[in-house]
Coordinates of C-alpha atoms in Angstrom, one line a residue:
X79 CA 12.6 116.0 72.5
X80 CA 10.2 114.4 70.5
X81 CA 7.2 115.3 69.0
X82 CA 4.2 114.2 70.9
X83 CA 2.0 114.6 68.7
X84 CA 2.1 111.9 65.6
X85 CA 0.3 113.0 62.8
X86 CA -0.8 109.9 61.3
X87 CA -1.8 110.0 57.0
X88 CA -5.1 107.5 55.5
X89 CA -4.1 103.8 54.9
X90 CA -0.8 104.7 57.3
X91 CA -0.4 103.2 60.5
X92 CA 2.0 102.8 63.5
X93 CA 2.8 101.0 66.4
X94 CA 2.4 102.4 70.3
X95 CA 3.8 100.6 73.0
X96 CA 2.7 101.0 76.7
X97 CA 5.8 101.1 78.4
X98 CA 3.6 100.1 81.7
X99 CA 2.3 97.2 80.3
X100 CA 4.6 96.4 77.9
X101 CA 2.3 95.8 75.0
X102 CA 2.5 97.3 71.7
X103 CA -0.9 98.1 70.0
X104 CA -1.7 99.4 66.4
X105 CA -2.9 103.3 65.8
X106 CA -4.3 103.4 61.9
X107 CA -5.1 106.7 60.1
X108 CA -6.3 109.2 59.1
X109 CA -5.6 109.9 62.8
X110 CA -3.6 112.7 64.8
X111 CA -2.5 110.9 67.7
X112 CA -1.2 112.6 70.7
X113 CA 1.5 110.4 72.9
X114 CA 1.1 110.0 76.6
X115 CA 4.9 109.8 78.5
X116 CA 4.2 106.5 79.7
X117 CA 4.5 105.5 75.5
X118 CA 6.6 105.2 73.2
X119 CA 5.8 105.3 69.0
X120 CA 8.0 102.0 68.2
X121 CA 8.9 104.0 63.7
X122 CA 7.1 106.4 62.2
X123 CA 4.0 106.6 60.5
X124 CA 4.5 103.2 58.3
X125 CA 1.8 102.8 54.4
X126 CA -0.5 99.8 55.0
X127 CA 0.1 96.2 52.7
X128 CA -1.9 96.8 49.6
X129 CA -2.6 94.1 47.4
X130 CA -4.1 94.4 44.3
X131 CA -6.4 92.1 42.5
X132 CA -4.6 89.0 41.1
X133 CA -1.8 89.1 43.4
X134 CA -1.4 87.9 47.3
X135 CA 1.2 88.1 50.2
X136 CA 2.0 85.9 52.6
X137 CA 2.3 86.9 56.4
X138 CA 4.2 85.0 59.0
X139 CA 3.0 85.0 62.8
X140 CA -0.7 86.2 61.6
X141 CA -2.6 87.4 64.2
X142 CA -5.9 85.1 65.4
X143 CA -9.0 86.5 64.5
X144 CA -12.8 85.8 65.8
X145 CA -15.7 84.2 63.9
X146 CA -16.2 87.8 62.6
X147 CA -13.1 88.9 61.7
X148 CA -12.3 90.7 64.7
X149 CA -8.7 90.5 66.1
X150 CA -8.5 88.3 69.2
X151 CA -6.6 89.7 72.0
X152 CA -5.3 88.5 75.2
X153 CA -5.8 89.6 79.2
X154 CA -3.0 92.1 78.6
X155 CA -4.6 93.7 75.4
X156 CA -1.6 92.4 72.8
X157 CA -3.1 91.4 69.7
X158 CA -2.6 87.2 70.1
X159 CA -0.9 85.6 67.3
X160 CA -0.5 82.2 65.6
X161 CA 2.9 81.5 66.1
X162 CA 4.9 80.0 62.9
X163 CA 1.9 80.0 61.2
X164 CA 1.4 81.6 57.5
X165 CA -1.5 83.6 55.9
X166 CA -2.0 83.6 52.2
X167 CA -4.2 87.0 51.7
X168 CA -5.4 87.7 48.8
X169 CA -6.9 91.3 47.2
X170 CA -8.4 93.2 50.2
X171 CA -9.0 96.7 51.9
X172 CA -5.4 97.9 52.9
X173 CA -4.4 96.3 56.5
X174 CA -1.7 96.8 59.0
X175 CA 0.8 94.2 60.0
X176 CA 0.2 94.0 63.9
X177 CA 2.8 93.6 66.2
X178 CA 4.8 90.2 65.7
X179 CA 3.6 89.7 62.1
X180 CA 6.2 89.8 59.5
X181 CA 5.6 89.5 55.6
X182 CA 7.1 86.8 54.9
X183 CA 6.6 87.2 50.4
X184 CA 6.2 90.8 49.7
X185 CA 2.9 91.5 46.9
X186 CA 3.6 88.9 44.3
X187 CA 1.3 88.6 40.7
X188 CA -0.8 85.4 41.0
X189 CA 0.6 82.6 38.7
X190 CA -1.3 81.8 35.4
X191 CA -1.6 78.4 34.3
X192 CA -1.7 78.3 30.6
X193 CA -3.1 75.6 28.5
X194 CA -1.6 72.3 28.1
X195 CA 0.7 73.0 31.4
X196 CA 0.1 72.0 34.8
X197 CA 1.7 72.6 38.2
X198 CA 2.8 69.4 40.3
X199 CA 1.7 70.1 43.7
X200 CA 2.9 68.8 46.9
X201 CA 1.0 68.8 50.4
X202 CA 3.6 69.8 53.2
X203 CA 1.3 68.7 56.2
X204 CA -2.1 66.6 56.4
X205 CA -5.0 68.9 55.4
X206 CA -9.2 69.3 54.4
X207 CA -9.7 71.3 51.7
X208 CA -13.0 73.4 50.9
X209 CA -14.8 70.3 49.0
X210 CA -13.7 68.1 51.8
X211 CA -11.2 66.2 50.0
X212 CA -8.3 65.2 52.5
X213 CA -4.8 65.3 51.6
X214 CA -1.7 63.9 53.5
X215 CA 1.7 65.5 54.1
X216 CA 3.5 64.1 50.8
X217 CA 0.8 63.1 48.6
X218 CA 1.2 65.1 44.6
X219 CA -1.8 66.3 42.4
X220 CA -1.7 68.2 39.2
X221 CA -3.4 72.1 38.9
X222 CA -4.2 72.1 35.2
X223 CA -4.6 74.9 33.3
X224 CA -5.6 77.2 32.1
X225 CA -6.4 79.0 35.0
X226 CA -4.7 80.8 37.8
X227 CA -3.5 79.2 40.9
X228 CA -4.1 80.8 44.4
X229 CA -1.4 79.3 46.8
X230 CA -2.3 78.0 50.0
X231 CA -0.1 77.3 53.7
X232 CA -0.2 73.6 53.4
X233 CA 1.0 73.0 50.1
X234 CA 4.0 74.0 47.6
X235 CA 4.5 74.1 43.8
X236 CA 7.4 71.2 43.0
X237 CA 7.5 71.5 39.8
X238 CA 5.6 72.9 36.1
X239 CA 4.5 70.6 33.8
X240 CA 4.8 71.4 29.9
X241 CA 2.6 68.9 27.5
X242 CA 4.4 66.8 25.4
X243 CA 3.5 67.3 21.9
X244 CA 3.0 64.1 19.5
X245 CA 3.1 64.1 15.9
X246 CA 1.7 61.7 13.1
X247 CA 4.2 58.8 13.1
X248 CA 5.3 59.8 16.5
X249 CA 4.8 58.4 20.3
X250 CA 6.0 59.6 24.1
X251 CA 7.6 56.3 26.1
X252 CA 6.5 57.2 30.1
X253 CA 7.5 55.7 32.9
X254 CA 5.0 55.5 36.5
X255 CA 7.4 57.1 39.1
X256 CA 5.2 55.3 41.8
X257 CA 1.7 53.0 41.3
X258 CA -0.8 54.8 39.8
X259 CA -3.5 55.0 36.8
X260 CA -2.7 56.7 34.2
X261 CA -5.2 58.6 32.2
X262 CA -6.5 55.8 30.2
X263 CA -7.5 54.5 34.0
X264 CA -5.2 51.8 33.3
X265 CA -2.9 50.7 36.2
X266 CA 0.5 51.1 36.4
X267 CA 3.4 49.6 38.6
X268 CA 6.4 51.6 39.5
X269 CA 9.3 51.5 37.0
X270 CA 6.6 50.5 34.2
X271 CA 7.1 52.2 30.8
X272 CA 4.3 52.6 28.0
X273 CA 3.9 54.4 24.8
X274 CA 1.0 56.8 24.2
X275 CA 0.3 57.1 20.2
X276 CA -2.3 59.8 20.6
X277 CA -1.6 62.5 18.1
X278 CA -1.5 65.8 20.1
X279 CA -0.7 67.6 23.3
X280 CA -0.2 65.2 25.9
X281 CA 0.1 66.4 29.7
X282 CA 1.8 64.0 31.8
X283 CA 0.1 62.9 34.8
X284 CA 1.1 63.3 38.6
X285 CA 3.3 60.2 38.7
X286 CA 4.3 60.1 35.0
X287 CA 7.0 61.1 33.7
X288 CA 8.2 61.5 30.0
X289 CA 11.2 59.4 29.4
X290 CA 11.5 59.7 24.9
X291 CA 9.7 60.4 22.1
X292 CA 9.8 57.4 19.8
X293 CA 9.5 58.3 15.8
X294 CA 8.1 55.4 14.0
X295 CA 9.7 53.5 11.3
X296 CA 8.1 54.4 8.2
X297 CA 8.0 50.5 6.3
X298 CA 7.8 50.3 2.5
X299 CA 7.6 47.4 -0.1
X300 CA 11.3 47.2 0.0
X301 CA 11.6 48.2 3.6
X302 CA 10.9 46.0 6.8
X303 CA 11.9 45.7 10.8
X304 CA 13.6 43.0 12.2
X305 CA 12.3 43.1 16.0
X306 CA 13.4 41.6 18.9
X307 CA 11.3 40.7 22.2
X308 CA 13.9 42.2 25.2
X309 CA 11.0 40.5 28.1
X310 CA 7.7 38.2 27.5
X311 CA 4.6 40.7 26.6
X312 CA 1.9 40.3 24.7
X313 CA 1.6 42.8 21.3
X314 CA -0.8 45.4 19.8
X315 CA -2.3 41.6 18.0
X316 CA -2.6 40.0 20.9
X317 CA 0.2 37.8 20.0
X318 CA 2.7 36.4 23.4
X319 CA 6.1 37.0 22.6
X320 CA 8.9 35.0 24.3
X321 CA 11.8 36.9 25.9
X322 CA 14.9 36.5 23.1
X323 CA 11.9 35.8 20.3
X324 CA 12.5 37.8 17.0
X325 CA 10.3 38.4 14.4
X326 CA 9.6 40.9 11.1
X327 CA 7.1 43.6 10.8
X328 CA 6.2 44.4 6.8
X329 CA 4.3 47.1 5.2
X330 CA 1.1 44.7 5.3
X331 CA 1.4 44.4 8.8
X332 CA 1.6 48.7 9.3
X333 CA 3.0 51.7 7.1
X334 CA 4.9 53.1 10.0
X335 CA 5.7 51.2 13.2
X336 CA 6.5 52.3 16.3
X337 CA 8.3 49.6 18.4
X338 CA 6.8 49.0 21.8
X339 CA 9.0 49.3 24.9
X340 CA 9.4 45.5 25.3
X341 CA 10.9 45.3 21.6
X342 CA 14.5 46.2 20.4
X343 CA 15.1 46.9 17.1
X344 CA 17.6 44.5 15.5
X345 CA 17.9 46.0 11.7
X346 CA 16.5 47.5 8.7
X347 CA 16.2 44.3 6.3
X348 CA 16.1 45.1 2.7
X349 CA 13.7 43.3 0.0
X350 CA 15.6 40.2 -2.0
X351 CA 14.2 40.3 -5.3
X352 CA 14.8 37.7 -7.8
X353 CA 14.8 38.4 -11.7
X354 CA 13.4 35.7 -13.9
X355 CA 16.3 33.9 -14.6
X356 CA 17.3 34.0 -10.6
X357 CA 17.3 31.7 -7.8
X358 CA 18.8 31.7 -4.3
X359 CA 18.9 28.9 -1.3
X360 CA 17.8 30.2 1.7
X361 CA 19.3 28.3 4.7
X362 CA 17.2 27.6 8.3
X363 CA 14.2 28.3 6.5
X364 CA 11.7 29.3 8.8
X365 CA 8.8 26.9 9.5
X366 CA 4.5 27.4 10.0
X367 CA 5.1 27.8 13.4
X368 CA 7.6 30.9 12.8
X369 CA 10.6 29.0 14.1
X370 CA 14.0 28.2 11.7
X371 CA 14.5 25.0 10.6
X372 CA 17.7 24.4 11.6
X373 CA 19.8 22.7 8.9
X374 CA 16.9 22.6 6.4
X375 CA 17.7 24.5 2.8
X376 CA 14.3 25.9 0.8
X377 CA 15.2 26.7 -3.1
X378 CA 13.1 30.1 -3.8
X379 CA 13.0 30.9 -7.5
X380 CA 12.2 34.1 -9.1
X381 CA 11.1 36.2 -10.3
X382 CA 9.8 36.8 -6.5
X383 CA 10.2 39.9 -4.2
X384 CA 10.5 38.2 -0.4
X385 CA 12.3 39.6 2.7
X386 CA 14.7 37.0 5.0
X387 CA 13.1 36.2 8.2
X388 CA 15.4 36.6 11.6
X389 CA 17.5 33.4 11.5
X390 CA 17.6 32.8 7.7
X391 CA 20.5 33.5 5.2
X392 CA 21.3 32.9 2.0
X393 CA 23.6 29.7 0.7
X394 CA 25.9 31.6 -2.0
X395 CA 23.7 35.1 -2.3
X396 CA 21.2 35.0 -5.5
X397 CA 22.6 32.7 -8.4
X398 CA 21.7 32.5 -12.3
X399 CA 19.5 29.9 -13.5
X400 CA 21.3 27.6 -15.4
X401 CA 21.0 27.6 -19.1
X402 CA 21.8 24.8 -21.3
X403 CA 22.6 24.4 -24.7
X404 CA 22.1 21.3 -26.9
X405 CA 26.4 20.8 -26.1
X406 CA 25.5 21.6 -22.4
X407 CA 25.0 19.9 -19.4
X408 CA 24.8 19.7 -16.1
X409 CA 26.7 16.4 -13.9
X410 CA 24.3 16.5 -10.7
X411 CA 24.5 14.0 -7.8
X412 CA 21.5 13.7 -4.8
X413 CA 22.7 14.7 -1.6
X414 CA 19.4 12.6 -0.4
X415 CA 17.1 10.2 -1.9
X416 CA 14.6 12.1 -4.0
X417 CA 11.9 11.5 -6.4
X418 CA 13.2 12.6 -9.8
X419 CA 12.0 12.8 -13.6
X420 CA 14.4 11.5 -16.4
X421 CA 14.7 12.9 -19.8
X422 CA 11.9 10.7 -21.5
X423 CA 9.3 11.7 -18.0
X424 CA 9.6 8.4 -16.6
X425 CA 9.4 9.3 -12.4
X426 CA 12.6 7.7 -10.8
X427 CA 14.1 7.9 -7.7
X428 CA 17.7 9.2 -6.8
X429 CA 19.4 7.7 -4.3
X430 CA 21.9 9.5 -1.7
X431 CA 25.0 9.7 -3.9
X432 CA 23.7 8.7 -7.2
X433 CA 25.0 10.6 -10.5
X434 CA 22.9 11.8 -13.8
X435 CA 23.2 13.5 -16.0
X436 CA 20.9 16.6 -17.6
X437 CA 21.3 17.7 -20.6
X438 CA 20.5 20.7 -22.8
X439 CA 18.2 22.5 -24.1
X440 CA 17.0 23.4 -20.9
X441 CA 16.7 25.6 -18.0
X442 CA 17.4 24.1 -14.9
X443 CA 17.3 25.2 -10.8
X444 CA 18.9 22.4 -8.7
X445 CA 16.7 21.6 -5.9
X446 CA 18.0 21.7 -2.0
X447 CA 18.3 18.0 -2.2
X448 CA 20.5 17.9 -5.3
X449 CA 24.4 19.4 -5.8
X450 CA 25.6 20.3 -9.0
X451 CA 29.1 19.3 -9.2
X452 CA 30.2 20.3 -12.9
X453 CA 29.2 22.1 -15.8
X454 CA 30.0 20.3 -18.8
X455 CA 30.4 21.4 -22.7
X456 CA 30.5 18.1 -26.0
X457 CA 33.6 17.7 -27.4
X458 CA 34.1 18.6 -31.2
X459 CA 36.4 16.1 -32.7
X460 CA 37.6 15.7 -36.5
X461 CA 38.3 12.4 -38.2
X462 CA 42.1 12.6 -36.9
X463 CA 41.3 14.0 -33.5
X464 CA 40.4 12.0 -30.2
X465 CA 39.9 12.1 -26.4
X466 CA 41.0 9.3 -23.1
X467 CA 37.7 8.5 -21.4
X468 CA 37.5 6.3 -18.1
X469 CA 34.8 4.7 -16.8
X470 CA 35.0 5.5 -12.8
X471 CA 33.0 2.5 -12.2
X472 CA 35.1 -0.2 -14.2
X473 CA 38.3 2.0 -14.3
X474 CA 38.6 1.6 -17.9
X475 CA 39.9 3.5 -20.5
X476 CA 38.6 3.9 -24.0
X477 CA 39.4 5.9 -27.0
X478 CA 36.9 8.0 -28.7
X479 CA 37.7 9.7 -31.7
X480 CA 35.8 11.5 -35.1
X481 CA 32.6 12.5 -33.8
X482 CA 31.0 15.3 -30.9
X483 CA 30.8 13.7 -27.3
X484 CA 29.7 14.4 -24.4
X485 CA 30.9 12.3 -21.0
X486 CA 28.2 10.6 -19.4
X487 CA 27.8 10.7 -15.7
X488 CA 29.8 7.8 -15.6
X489 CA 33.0 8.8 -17.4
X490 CA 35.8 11.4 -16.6
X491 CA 38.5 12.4 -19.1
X492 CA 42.1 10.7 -18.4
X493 CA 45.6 12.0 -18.8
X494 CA 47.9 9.7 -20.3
X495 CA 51.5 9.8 -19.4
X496 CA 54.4 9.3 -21.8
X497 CA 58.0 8.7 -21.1
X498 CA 60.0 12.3 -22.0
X499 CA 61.9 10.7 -25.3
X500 CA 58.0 10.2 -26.7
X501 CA 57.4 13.6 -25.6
X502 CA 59.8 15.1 -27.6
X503 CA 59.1 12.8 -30.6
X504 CA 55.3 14.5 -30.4
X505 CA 56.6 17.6 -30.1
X506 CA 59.0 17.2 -33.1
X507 CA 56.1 15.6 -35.2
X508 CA 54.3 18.8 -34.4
X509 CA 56.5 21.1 -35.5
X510 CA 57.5 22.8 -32.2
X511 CA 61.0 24.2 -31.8
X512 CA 62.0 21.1 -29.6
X513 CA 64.7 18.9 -31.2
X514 CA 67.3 16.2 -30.5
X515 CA 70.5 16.6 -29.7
X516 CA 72.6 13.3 -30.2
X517 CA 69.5 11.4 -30.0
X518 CA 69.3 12.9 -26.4
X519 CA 66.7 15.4 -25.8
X520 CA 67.2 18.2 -23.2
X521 CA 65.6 18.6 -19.6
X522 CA 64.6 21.8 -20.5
X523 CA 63.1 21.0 -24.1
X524 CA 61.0 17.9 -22.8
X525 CA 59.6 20.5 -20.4
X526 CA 58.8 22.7 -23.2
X527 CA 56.9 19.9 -25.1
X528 CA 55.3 19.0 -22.1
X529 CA 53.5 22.1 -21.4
X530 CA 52.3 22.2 -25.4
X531 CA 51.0 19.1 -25.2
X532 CA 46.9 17.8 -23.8
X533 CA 47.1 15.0 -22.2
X534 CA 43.5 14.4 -22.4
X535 CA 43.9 14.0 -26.0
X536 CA 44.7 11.2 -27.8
X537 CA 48.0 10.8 -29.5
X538 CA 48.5 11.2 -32.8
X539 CA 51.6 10.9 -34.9
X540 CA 52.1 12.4 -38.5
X541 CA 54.6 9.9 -39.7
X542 CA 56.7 11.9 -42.8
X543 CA 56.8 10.3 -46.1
X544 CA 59.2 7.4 -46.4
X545 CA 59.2 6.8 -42.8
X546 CA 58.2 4.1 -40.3
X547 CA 57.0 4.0 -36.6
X548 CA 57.1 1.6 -33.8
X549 CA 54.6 1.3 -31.5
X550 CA 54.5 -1.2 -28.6
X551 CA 51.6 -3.1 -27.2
X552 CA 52.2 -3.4 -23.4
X553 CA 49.0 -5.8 -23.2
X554 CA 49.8 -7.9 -26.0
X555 CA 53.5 -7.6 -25.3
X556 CA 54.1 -6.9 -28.6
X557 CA 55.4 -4.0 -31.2
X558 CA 54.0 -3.4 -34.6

């Protein structure tokens, strides 16, 4: 049989129900309580909820209480409750749980929002806080810290917020997860993306979110960024850039860039430096209006440091300046009519197609509008010794023997042909190893005097002592 009387300790407590009425009340010590047998004591002497300070508990079914903080009760003398409701209770005097209250979190530590971390906070249900701010089931707001965050019933914690640190050279790319103003107050649609170049702790806000951290390209003198536009923005100048537009950023323009989110990096292009005695053509040249002039050439001599804009390229990569000698010179032929200076400094103009001539001493860079088709050396020839020269214009064919000469612009060496007996005659005369055999030379021994012998040159034939040659004038019809 049990005890009747319950012997209850200081900050215990336990529950009595009237078995008449049905109702369950609370009994809280110190107290020695003595049952009647119309009741029943539902567990034994149970220790009160303490919280300490800096923590809370959460209670679920709290009972209601009176403008003074006196538990309401109904006709039957149960303690009335707020069914599915919670209670956030913070440090307090110990208290009982009443009949139909249940604790929900047990006695948890109150979080501590550090510096440069927030918590994202969502409302659950449409609310009035304190400062008569009113919130609506859904909307987000940020708890910065440092502090320490006391939970309440109509809101939850969705997520902590770490800042974003950002070094010299370096930038966060965020991106609005719904409209908004950021922190610079500036407004943002959803799906927009930004950079913020602020050196230090950034905190994202409430409908930001961090997509990268961008490290800037650190441009040098030998060093720039070839940039495309992705969408139609305007830039940190102010400038409008056209979607598909490219363009270069140099060292003048910033020591260390940090592309924008509307600009794709293409390539790293590399300085083009030209020594002295350097020169390059650089094809689509790009005009004043920072387009390329499609088909256009520009001649850029050195000695120059100079980077390619997007769309230009060079004709044959950088190329020596020519350098003549007095027995050098250059055969060069317009490609379009041109204003030109000849070698006395008389101005004349060169027609599409014409030939000249420039000779050494001299150094010379061919302009875009002029070609250089050969590179020609003079001609050394001794008293005995002598060259075929045509004229392409007349066709004609001239000997021109004994002194140093140089063809003219005009004029083209000519190979003169010789039936094979003559060929091995020459050959004979010149002491090769190619002889006649009956008076019939070989297939294979006129080949061998063939390959000994220039063409170009004009033939000449030691005729031994007590000897005689023929030689037969196909013009004049006649042999001498």
């Amino acid at each position: 049989m049990e005890d009747p009387v319950i012997r209850i300790p200081p900050y215990h407590y336990v529950h009595v129900l009237d078995l008449n009425s049905n109702v369950t009340r609370v009994e809280v010590g110190p107290h020695t309580y003595i049952r009647q047998d119309h009741e029943r004591v539902v567990f034994a002497p149970r220790r009160m909820v303490m919280v300490p300070p800096r923590h809370y508990c959460v209670v679920l079914n709290p009972v209601a209480r009176g403008p003074t903080g006196a538990v309401l009760v109904d006709g039957a003398g149960q303690a009335r409750l707020r069914h599915a409701d919670l209670d956030v209770r913070l440090a307090q005097e110990p208290f009982p749980l009443y009949p139909g209250e249940e604790l929900q979190q047990g006695v948890t530590p109150l979080q501590v929002v550090l510096a440069d971390t927030a918590l994202r906070i969502r409302a659950l249900l449409d609310f009035e806080d304190e400062d008569g701010n009113k919130f609506v089931a859904g909307d987000e707001w940020l708890f910065e810290g440092p502090g320490t965050y006391i939970p309440r019933k109509e809101v939850e914690v969705a997520e902590t917020l770490q800042a974003t640190v950002i070094g010299h050279n370096q930038a966060i790319r965020l991106r609005a997860r719904k409209e908004c103003l950021d922190r610079q107050g500036t407004r943002r649609v959803t799906g927009e993306e930004w950079l913020v170049k602020r050196v230090g702790a950034y905190l994202p806000g409430v409908y930001e979110e961090v997509v990268d951290v961008v490290d800037a390209y650190v441009l040098t003198d030998k060093k720039a960024l070839h940039l495309r536009a992705i969408r139609t923005f305007e830039d940190a100048q102010g400038r409008v850039r056209r979607t598909g537009e490219e363009w270069l950023v140099t060292q003048e323009q910033s020591e260390a860039y940090v592309p924008e989110v509307f600009e794709e990096v293409v390539a790293e292009v590399q300085v083009t430096t030209l020594g002295p005695r350097q020169y390059c053509v650089v094809l689509d040249p790009v005009g004043p209006n920072g387009q390329p002039q499609l088909g256009q050439q520009r001649v850029v001599k050195g000695e120059k440091s100079f980077f390619l804009q997007p769309g230009e390229r060079l004709q044959a990569g950088i190329q020596d300046v020519y350098v003549l000698s007095e027995d050098e010179g250059l055969l060069l032929q317009a490609l379009q009519t041109i204003k030109d200076t000849n070698e006395e400094g008389t101005e004349v103009t060169r027609r599409a197609g014409d030939r000249w001539l420039a000779r050494g001493p001299l150094e010379y860079v061919p302009p875009a509008e002029v070609a250089v088709l050969e590179r020609r050396r003079a001609l050394a020839l001794a008293d005995n010794e002598g060259i075929y020269v045509r004229d392409i214009r007349t066709g004609k064919v001239r000997v021109v023997t004994g002194q140093t000469y140089m063809l003219t612009e005009a004029e083209e060496l000519w190979e003169k042909e010789l039936p094979p007996g003559v060929e091995a005659l020459l050959a004979e005369a010149r002491g090769g190893s190619t002889g006649l055999d009956a008076g019939v030379p070989s297939s294979s021994n006129l080949d061998a005097g063939v390959q000994h012998r220039d063409r170009t040159r004009a033939v000449t034939y030691q005729v031994p002592h007590n000897a005689a040659v023929q030689v037969y004038d196909y013009r004049e019809r006649r042999a001498r």
